[in-house]
Amino acid sequence: MLVLRDHRFLLHDPGANHPECPARLQAVHEALDRARLPGLREEAPPLAPVEALTRVHGPELVQRLEATAGARSTRLDPDTVASEASWTCARLAAGAAMRAAAAVSSGEAGEALALVRPPGHHAEPDRAMGFCLLNNVAVAAEAAIRDYGVERVLILDMDVHHGNGTQRIFSRRGDVFFASSHRWPFYPGTGAADERGEGPGAGATLNLPLPADAGDDRLLDAWYRGLGPELLRFRPELILVSAGFDAWQGDPVGGLGVSLAGFRRLTALFREWALQFCHGRIAWVLEGGYDPEALAAAVLDLAQEAG
């Protein structure tokens, strides 16, 4: 497994007591360093080119984010704050997702894991929100189709919050299938089961809304029954996962009653689909997960089980 990591991600500072804090990723780094897993190859990510960002985001948003560079604190929405290093971190996060997609698309790596912050799946074409500045997985999916020779990308969003930004970016696209399990009703208020895409993208969105106490079995059943039949029709060539772990049963921000064992079962299912449909090509891009210890344990499990 190729792991994209960089100490500079720790420099994004949304402020004291913010749940999306550097300690989250620091805990992951420390867990991986202690484990010294033999199958991992670590690499520092590149900065995403601005032209790759403007494929999925409007130039006004990109310019607004760039203008935060060097500023001590810029509030972008009630929950989302940029610090002086956040623009660099956001470009690194998008660049890590792109590099992960490129590595698995080319066969250079069987799997890739982008350990990034800030997260990305709430970022819309024209708006940063929900702790997210740029939509990392969307930038990677667009690059896969335009640059890496991939015709159909499947995005699986396992974060407890609906990936409203990713859905909006690709809602009218038939070459990117977006599927999300999430707590409902919950932030950001989107992700109803009847949201299935529009125009050329009709049928290429699948939402799996679940109650707060869903638990492992109900989560797995929703994915298996909901997405399994769709895969036979769509037949993806690459899977990108918005790998949020805030569905964990004790998460201070989210929670869906999911255990660490439940995450292992879910990621095993995603890997099974990758083997069945796209020669194992799967890349994981970190999203939420706000208990540092649980996040580190979940990511370590993910890395240990890589083929």
Coordinates of N, CA and C in Angstrom, one line a residue, residues 126-278:
D126 N -18.5 26.0 -5.2 CA -18.3 27.4 -5.0 C -18.2 27.8 -3.5
R127 N -18.1 26.8 -2.6 CA -18.1 27.1 -1.2 C -17.3 26.1 -0.4
A128 N -16.5 26.6 0.6 CA -15.9 25.8 1.6 C -16.8 25.7 2.8
M129 N -17.0 24.5 3.4 CA -17.9 24.3 4.5 C -17.6 23.0 5.2
G130 N -18.2 22.9 6.4 CA -18.1 21.7 7.1 C -16.7 21.2 7.4
F131 N -15.8 22.1 7.7 CA -14.3 21.8 8.0 C -13.6 21.6 6.7
C132 N -14.2 21.6 5.5 CA -13.6 21.3 4.2 C -13.3 22.5 3.4
L133 N -12.1 22.6 2.8 CA -11.7 23.7 2.0 C -11.8 23.3 0.5
L134 N -11.2 22.3 0.1 CA -11.3 21.8 -1.3 C -11.8 20.3 -1.3
N135 N -12.5 19.9 -2.3 CA -13.0 18.6 -2.3 C -12.0 17.6 -2.9
N136 N -11.2 17.0 -2.0 CA -10.0 16.2 -2.4 C -10.4 15.1 -3.3
V137 N -11.4 14.3 -2.9 CA -11.8 13.1 -3.7 C -12.4 13.5 -5.0
A138 N -13.1 14.6 -5.1 CA -13.6 15.1 -6.4 C -12.5 15.5 -7.3
V139 N -11.5 16.2 -6.8 CA -10.3 16.6 -7.6 C -9.6 15.3 -8.2
A140 N -9.5 14.3 -7.3 CA -8.9 13.1 -7.8 C -9.7 12.3 -8.8
A141 N -11.0 12.3 -8.6 CA -11.9 11.6 -9.6 C -11.8 12.3 -10.9
E142 N -11.8 13.6 -10.9 CA -11.7 14.3 -12.2 C -10.4 14.1 -12.9
A143 N -9.3 14.1 -12.1 CA -8.0 13.8 -12.7 C -7.9 12.4 -13.3
A144 N -8.5 11.4 -12.6 CA -8.5 10.0 -13.1 C -9.2 9.9 -14.4
I145 N -10.3 10.7 -14.6 CA -11.0 10.6 -15.9 C -10.2 11.4 -17.0
R146 N -9.8 12.6 -16.6 CA -9.1 13.4 -17.7 C -7.7 13.0 -18.0
D147 N -7.0 12.6 -16.9 CA -5.5 12.4 -17.1 C -5.0 11.0 -17.0
Y148 N -5.7 10.1 -16.3 CA -5.2 8.8 -16.0 C -5.8 7.6 -16.8
G149 N -6.7 8.0 -17.7 CA -7.2 6.9 -18.6 C -8.3 6.1 -18.0
V150 N -9.0 6.6 -17.0 CA -10.1 5.9 -16.4 C -11.4 6.4 -17.0
E151 N -12.3 5.6 -17.3 CA -13.6 6.0 -17.9 C -14.7 6.1 -16.9
R152 N -14.7 5.2 -15.8 CA -15.8 5.3 -14.8 C -15.2 5.1 -13.4
V153 N -15.5 6.1 -12.6 CA -15.0 6.2 -11.2 C -16.2 6.0 -10.3
L154 N -16.0 5.1 -9.3 CA -17.0 5.0 -8.2 C -16.4 5.6 -6.9
I155 N -17.2 6.5 -6.3 CA -16.8 7.2 -5.1 C -17.7 6.6 -4.0
L156 N -17.1 6.0 -3.0 CA -17.8 5.4 -1.8 C -17.5 6.3 -0.6
D157 N -18.6 6.9 0.0 CA -18.4 7.8 1.1 C -19.0 7.2 2.3
M158 N -18.1 6.8 3.2 CA -18.4 6.1 4.5 C -18.4 7.0 5.7
D159 N -18.2 8.3 5.5 CA -18.3 9.3 6.6 C -19.7 9.3 7.2
V160 N -19.8 9.7 8.5 CA -21.1 9.7 9.1 C -22.0 10.9 8.5
H161 N -21.3 11.9 7.9 CA -22.0 13.0 7.3 C -22.1 12.8 5.8
H162 N -23.2 13.2 5.3 CA -23.4 13.1 3.8 C -22.4 14.0 3.1
G163 N -21.8 13.4 2.0 CA -20.9 14.2 1.2 C -21.6 15.1 0.2
N164 N -22.2 16.1 0.7 CA -23.0 17.0 -0.1 C -22.1 17.6 -1.3
G165 N -20.9 18.0 -1.0 CA -20.1 18.6 -2.0 C -19.8 17.7 -3.1
T166 N -19.4 16.5 -2.8 CA -19.1 15.5 -3.9 C -20.3 15.2 -4.7
Q167 N -21.5 15.0 -4.0 CA -22.7 14.8 -4.8 C -23.0 15.9 -5.7
R168 N -22.9 17.1 -5.2 CA -23.2 18.3 -6.1 C -22.3 18.4 -7.3
I169 N -21.0 18.2 -7.1 CA -20.1 18.3 -8.1 C -20.4 17.3 -9.3
F170 N -20.8 16.1 -8.9 CA -21.0 15.0 -9.9 C -22.4 14.7 -10.2
S171 N -23.4 15.4 -9.7 CA -24.8 15.0 -9.8 C -25.3 14.9 -11.2
R172 N -24.7 15.6 -12.1 CA -25.1 15.6 -13.5 C -24.1 14.8 -14.4
R173 N -23.3 13.9 -13.8 CA -22.3 13.2 -14.5 C -22.7 11.7 -14.5
G174 N -22.6 11.0 -15.6 CA -22.8 9.6 -15.7 C -21.5 8.8 -15.5
D175 N -20.4 9.4 -15.6 CA -19.1 8.7 -15.5 C -18.5 8.6 -14.1
V176 N -19.2 9.3 -13.1 CA -18.8 9.2 -11.7 C -20.0 8.8 -10.9
F177 N -20.0 7.6 -10.3 CA -21.1 7.2 -9.5 C -20.7 7.5 -8.0
F178 N -21.6 8.2 -7.3 CA -21.4 8.6 -5.9 C -22.4 7.9 -5.1
A179 N -21.8 7.2 -4.1 CA -22.7 6.4 -3.1 C -22.2 6.8 -1.7
S180 N -23.2 7.1 -0.8 CA -22.9 7.5 0.5 C -23.8 6.9 1.6
S181 N -23.2 6.4 2.6 CA -24.0 6.0 3.8 C -23.8 7.1 4.9
H182 N -24.8 7.5 5.6 CA -24.7 8.6 6.5 C -25.8 8.6 7.5
R183 N -25.6 9.3 8.6 CA -26.6 9.5 9.6 C -27.7 10.4 9.1
W184 N -29.0 10.1 9.4 CA -30.1 10.9 8.8 C -31.2 10.9 9.8
P185 N -31.8 12.1 10.1 CA -31.4 13.4 9.7 C -30.1 13.9 10.5
F186 N -29.3 14.7 9.8 CA -28.0 15.1 10.4 C -27.4 16.1 9.5
Y187 N -26.4 16.8 9.9 CA -25.6 17.7 9.1 C -25.1 17.0 7.9
P188 N -25.1 17.6 6.7 CA -25.5 18.9 6.3 C -26.9 19.1 5.9
G189 N -27.7 18.1 6.1 CA -29.2 18.1 5.7 C -29.5 17.6 4.3
T190 N -28.5 17.2 3.6 CA -28.7 16.5 2.3 C -28.5 15.0 2.4
G191 N -28.8 14.3 1.3 CA -28.5 12.9 1.3 C -29.8 12.0 1.5
A192 N -31.0 12.6 1.1 CA -32.2 11.8 1.2 C -32.1 10.6 0.1
A193 N -32.8 9.6 0.4 CA -32.8 8.4 -0.5 C -33.3 8.7 -1.9
D194 N -34.1 9.7 -2.1 CA -34.6 10.0 -3.4 C -33.7 11.0 -4.2
E195 N -32.6 11.3 -3.7 CA -31.6 12.1 -4.4 C -30.7 11.1 -5.2
R196 N -31.0 11.0 -6.5 CA -30.4 10.0 -7.4 C -29.6 10.5 -8.6
G197 N -29.4 11.8 -8.6 CA -28.7 12.5 -9.7 C -29.7 13.1 -10.7
E198 N -29.1 13.9 -11.6 CA -29.9 14.7 -12.5 C -29.4 14.6 -13.9
G199 N -30.3 14.7 -14.9 CA -29.9 14.8 -16.3 C -29.1 13.6 -16.7
P200 N -27.9 13.8 -17.3 CA -27.0 12.7 -17.7 C -26.5 11.8 -16.5
G201 N -26.6 12.4 -15.3 CA -26.2 11.7 -14.1 C -27.4 11.0 -13.3
A202 N -28.6 11.0 -13.9 CA -29.7 10.3 -13.2 C -29.4 8.8 -13.0
G203 N -29.5 8.4 -11.8 CA -29.2 7.0 -11.4 C -27.8 6.8 -11.0
A204 N -26.9 7.8 -11.1 CA -25.5 7.6 -10.7 C -25.2 8.2 -9.3
T205 N -26.2 8.4 -8.5 CA -26.1 8.8 -7.1 C -26.9 7.8 -6.3
L206 N -26.4 7.4 -5.2 CA -27.1 6.5 -4.3 C -26.8 6.9 -2.9
N207 N -27.9 7.3 -2.2 CA -27.8 7.6 -0.8 C -28.4 6.6 0.1
L208 N -27.7 6.3 1.2 CA -28.1 5.2 2.2 C -28.3 5.9 3.5
P209 N -29.4 6.6 3.8 CA -29.5 7.3 5.1 C -29.9 6.3 6.2
L210 N -29.3 6.5 7.3 CA -29.4 5.6 8.4 C -29.6 6.3 9.8
P211 N -30.3 5.6 10.7 CA -30.5 6.3 12.0 C -29.3 6.3 12.9
A212 N -29.3 7.1 13.9 CA -28.1 7.3 14.7 C -27.6 6.0 15.4
D213 N -28.5 5.1 15.6 CA -28.1 3.8 16.3 C -28.0 2.6 15.3
A214 N -27.7 2.9 14.1 CA -27.8 1.8 13.1 C -26.9 0.6 13.4
G215 N -25.7 0.8 13.8 CA -24.8 -0.3 14.1 C -24.2 -1.0 12.9
D216 N -23.3 -2.0 13.2 CA -22.5 -2.6 12.2 C -23.4 -3.3 11.2
D217 N -24.3 -4.2 11.6 CA -25.0 -5.1 10.7 C -25.9 -4.3 9.7
R218 N -26.6 -3.3 10.3 CA -27.5 -2.5 9.4 C -26.7 -1.7 8.4
L219 N -25.5 -1.1 8.8 CA -24.6 -0.4 7.9 C -24.2 -1.3 6.8
L220 N -23.7 -2.5 7.1 CA -23.2 -3.4 6.1 C -24.3 -3.9 5.1
D221 N -25.5 -4.1 5.7 CA -26.6 -4.6 4.9 C -27.1 -3.5 3.9
A222 N -27.0 -2.2 4.4 CA -27.4 -1.1 3.5 C -26.5 -1.0 2.3
W223 N -25.2 -1.2 2.5 CA -24.2 -1.1 1.4 C -24.4 -2.3 0.5
Y224 N -24.5 -3.5 1.1 CA -24.6 -4.7 0.3 C -25.9 -4.7 -0.6
R225 N -27.0 -4.5 0.0 CA -28.3 -4.5 -0.7 C -28.4 -3.3 -1.6
G226 N -27.9 -2.1 -1.2 CA -28.2 -0.9 -1.9 C -27.3 -0.8 -3.1
L227 N -26.0 -1.0 -2.9 CA -25.0 -0.8 -4.0 C -24.7 -2.0 -4.9
G228 N -24.8 -3.2 -4.3 CA -24.4 -4.4 -5.0 C -25.0 -4.5 -6.4
P229 N -26.3 -4.3 -6.6 CA -26.9 -4.4 -7.9 C -26.5 -3.3 -8.8
E230 N -26.2 -2.1 -8.3 CA -25.8 -1.0 -9.1 C -24.5 -1.2 -9.7
L231 N -23.6 -1.9 -9.0 CA -22.2 -2.1 -9.6 C -22.3 -3.0 -10.8
L232 N -23.2 -3.9 -10.9 CA -23.3 -4.7 -12.1 C -23.6 -3.9 -13.4
R233 N -24.3 -2.8 -13.1 CA -24.7 -1.9 -14.2 C -23.5 -0.9 -14.5
F234 N -23.0 -0.3 -13.5 CA -22.0 0.8 -13.7 C -20.6 0.2 -14.0
R235 N -20.2 -0.8 -13.4 CA -18.9 -1.5 -13.7 C -17.8 -0.5 -13.6
P236 N -17.4 -0.1 -12.4 CA -16.4 0.9 -12.2 C -15.0 0.4 -12.6
E237 N -14.1 1.3 -13.0 CA -12.7 1.0 -13.3 C -11.8 1.4 -12.2
L238 N -12.3 2.3 -11.3 CA -11.5 2.8 -10.2 C -12.5 3.1 -9.0
I239 N -12.1 2.7 -7.8 CA -12.9 3.1 -6.6 C -12.1 4.1 -5.8
L240 N -12.7 5.2 -5.4 CA -12.1 6.1 -4.5 C -13.0 6.2 -3.3
V241 N -12.5 6.1 -2.1 CA -13.2 6.0 -0.9 C -13.0 7.3 -0.1
S242 N -14.1 8.0 0.2 CA -14.1 9.1 1.2 C -14.1 8.4 2.6
A243 N -12.9 8.2 3.1 CA -12.8 7.3 4.3 C -12.9 8.1 5.6
G244 N -14.1 8.4 6.0 CA -14.4 9.0 7.3 C -14.7 7.9 8.3
F245 N -14.2 8.1 9.5 CA -14.4 7.1 10.6 C -15.2 7.7 11.7
D246 N -16.0 8.8 11.5 CA -16.8 9.4 12.5 C -18.1 8.7 12.7
A247 N -18.4 7.6 12.0 CA -19.5 6.7 12.3 C -19.2 5.8 13.5
W248 N -18.0 5.9 14.0 CA -17.6 5.1 15.2 C -18.6 5.4 16.4
Q249 N -18.9 4.4 17.2 CA -20.0 4.5 18.2 C -19.7 5.5 19.3
G250 N -18.4 5.9 19.5 CA -18.1 6.9 20.5 C -17.6 8.3 20.0
D251 N -17.8 8.5 18.7 CA -17.3 9.7 18.1 C -18.0 11.0 18.7
P252 N -17.2 12.0 19.1 CA -17.8 13.1 19.7 C -18.5 14.1 18.8
V253 N -18.4 13.9 17.5 CA -19.0 14.8 16.5 C -20.2 14.0 15.8
G254 N -20.0 12.8 15.5 CA -20.9 12.0 14.7 C -21.5 10.8 15.5
G255 N -21.2 9.6 15.0 CA -21.7 8.4 15.7 C -22.8 7.8 14.9
L256 N -22.6 6.5 14.6 CA -23.7 5.7 13.9 C -23.7 4.3 14.5
G257 N -23.2 4.2 15.7 CA -23.2 2.9 16.4 C -22.3 1.9 15.8
V258 N -21.2 2.3 15.1 CA -20.4 1.4 14.4 C -19.1 1.1 15.2
S259 N -18.7 -0.1 15.3 CA -17.5 -0.5 16.0 C -16.3 -0.6 15.1
L260 N -15.1 -0.7 15.7 CA -13.9 -0.9 14.9 C -14.0 -2.1 14.0
A261 N -14.6 -3.2 14.6 CA -14.8 -4.4 13.8 C -15.8 -4.2 12.6
G262 N -16.8 -3.3 12.8 CA -17.7 -2.9 11.8 C -17.0 -2.2 10.6
F263 N -16.0 -1.3 11.0 CA -15.2 -0.7 9.9 C -14.4 -1.7 9.2
R264 N -13.9 -2.7 9.9 CA -13.1 -3.7 9.2 C -13.9 -4.5 8.2
R265 N -15.2 -4.8 8.6 CA -16.1 -5.5 7.7 C -16.4 -4.7 6.5
L266 N -16.7 -3.4 6.7 CA -17.1 -2.5 5.6 C -15.9 -2.3 4.6
T267 N -14.7 -2.1 5.1 CA -13.6 -1.9 4.2 C -13.3 -3.2 3.5
A268 N -13.5 -4.3 4.1 CA -13.3 -5.6 3.4 C -14.3 -5.7 2.3
L269 N -15.5 -5.3 2.5 CA -16.5 -5.3 1.4 C -16.1 -4.4 0.2
F270 N -15.6 -3.2 0.6 CA -15.2 -2.3 -0.5 C -14.0 -2.9 -1.3
R271 N -13.1 -3.6 -0.6 CA -12.0 -4.2 -1.3 C -12.5 -5.4 -2.1
E272 N -13.5 -6.1 -1.7 CA -14.1 -7.2 -2.5 C -14.6 -6.7 -3.8
W273 N -15.3 -5.5 -3.7 CA -15.9 -4.9 -4.9 C -14.8 -4.5 -5.8
A274 N -13.7 -3.9 -5.2 CA -12.6 -3.5 -6.1 C -12.0 -4.6 -6.8
L275 N -11.8 -5.8 -6.2 CA -11.3 -7.0 -6.8 C -12.2 -7.5 -7.9
Q276 N -13.5 -7.4 -7.6 CA -14.5 -8.0 -8.5 C -14.7 -7.1 -9.8
F277 N -14.6 -5.8 -9.7 CA -14.9 -4.9 -10.8 C -13.7 -4.2 -11.4
C278 N -12.7 -3.9 -10.6 CA -11.6 -3.0 -11.2 C -10.2 -3.5 -10.8

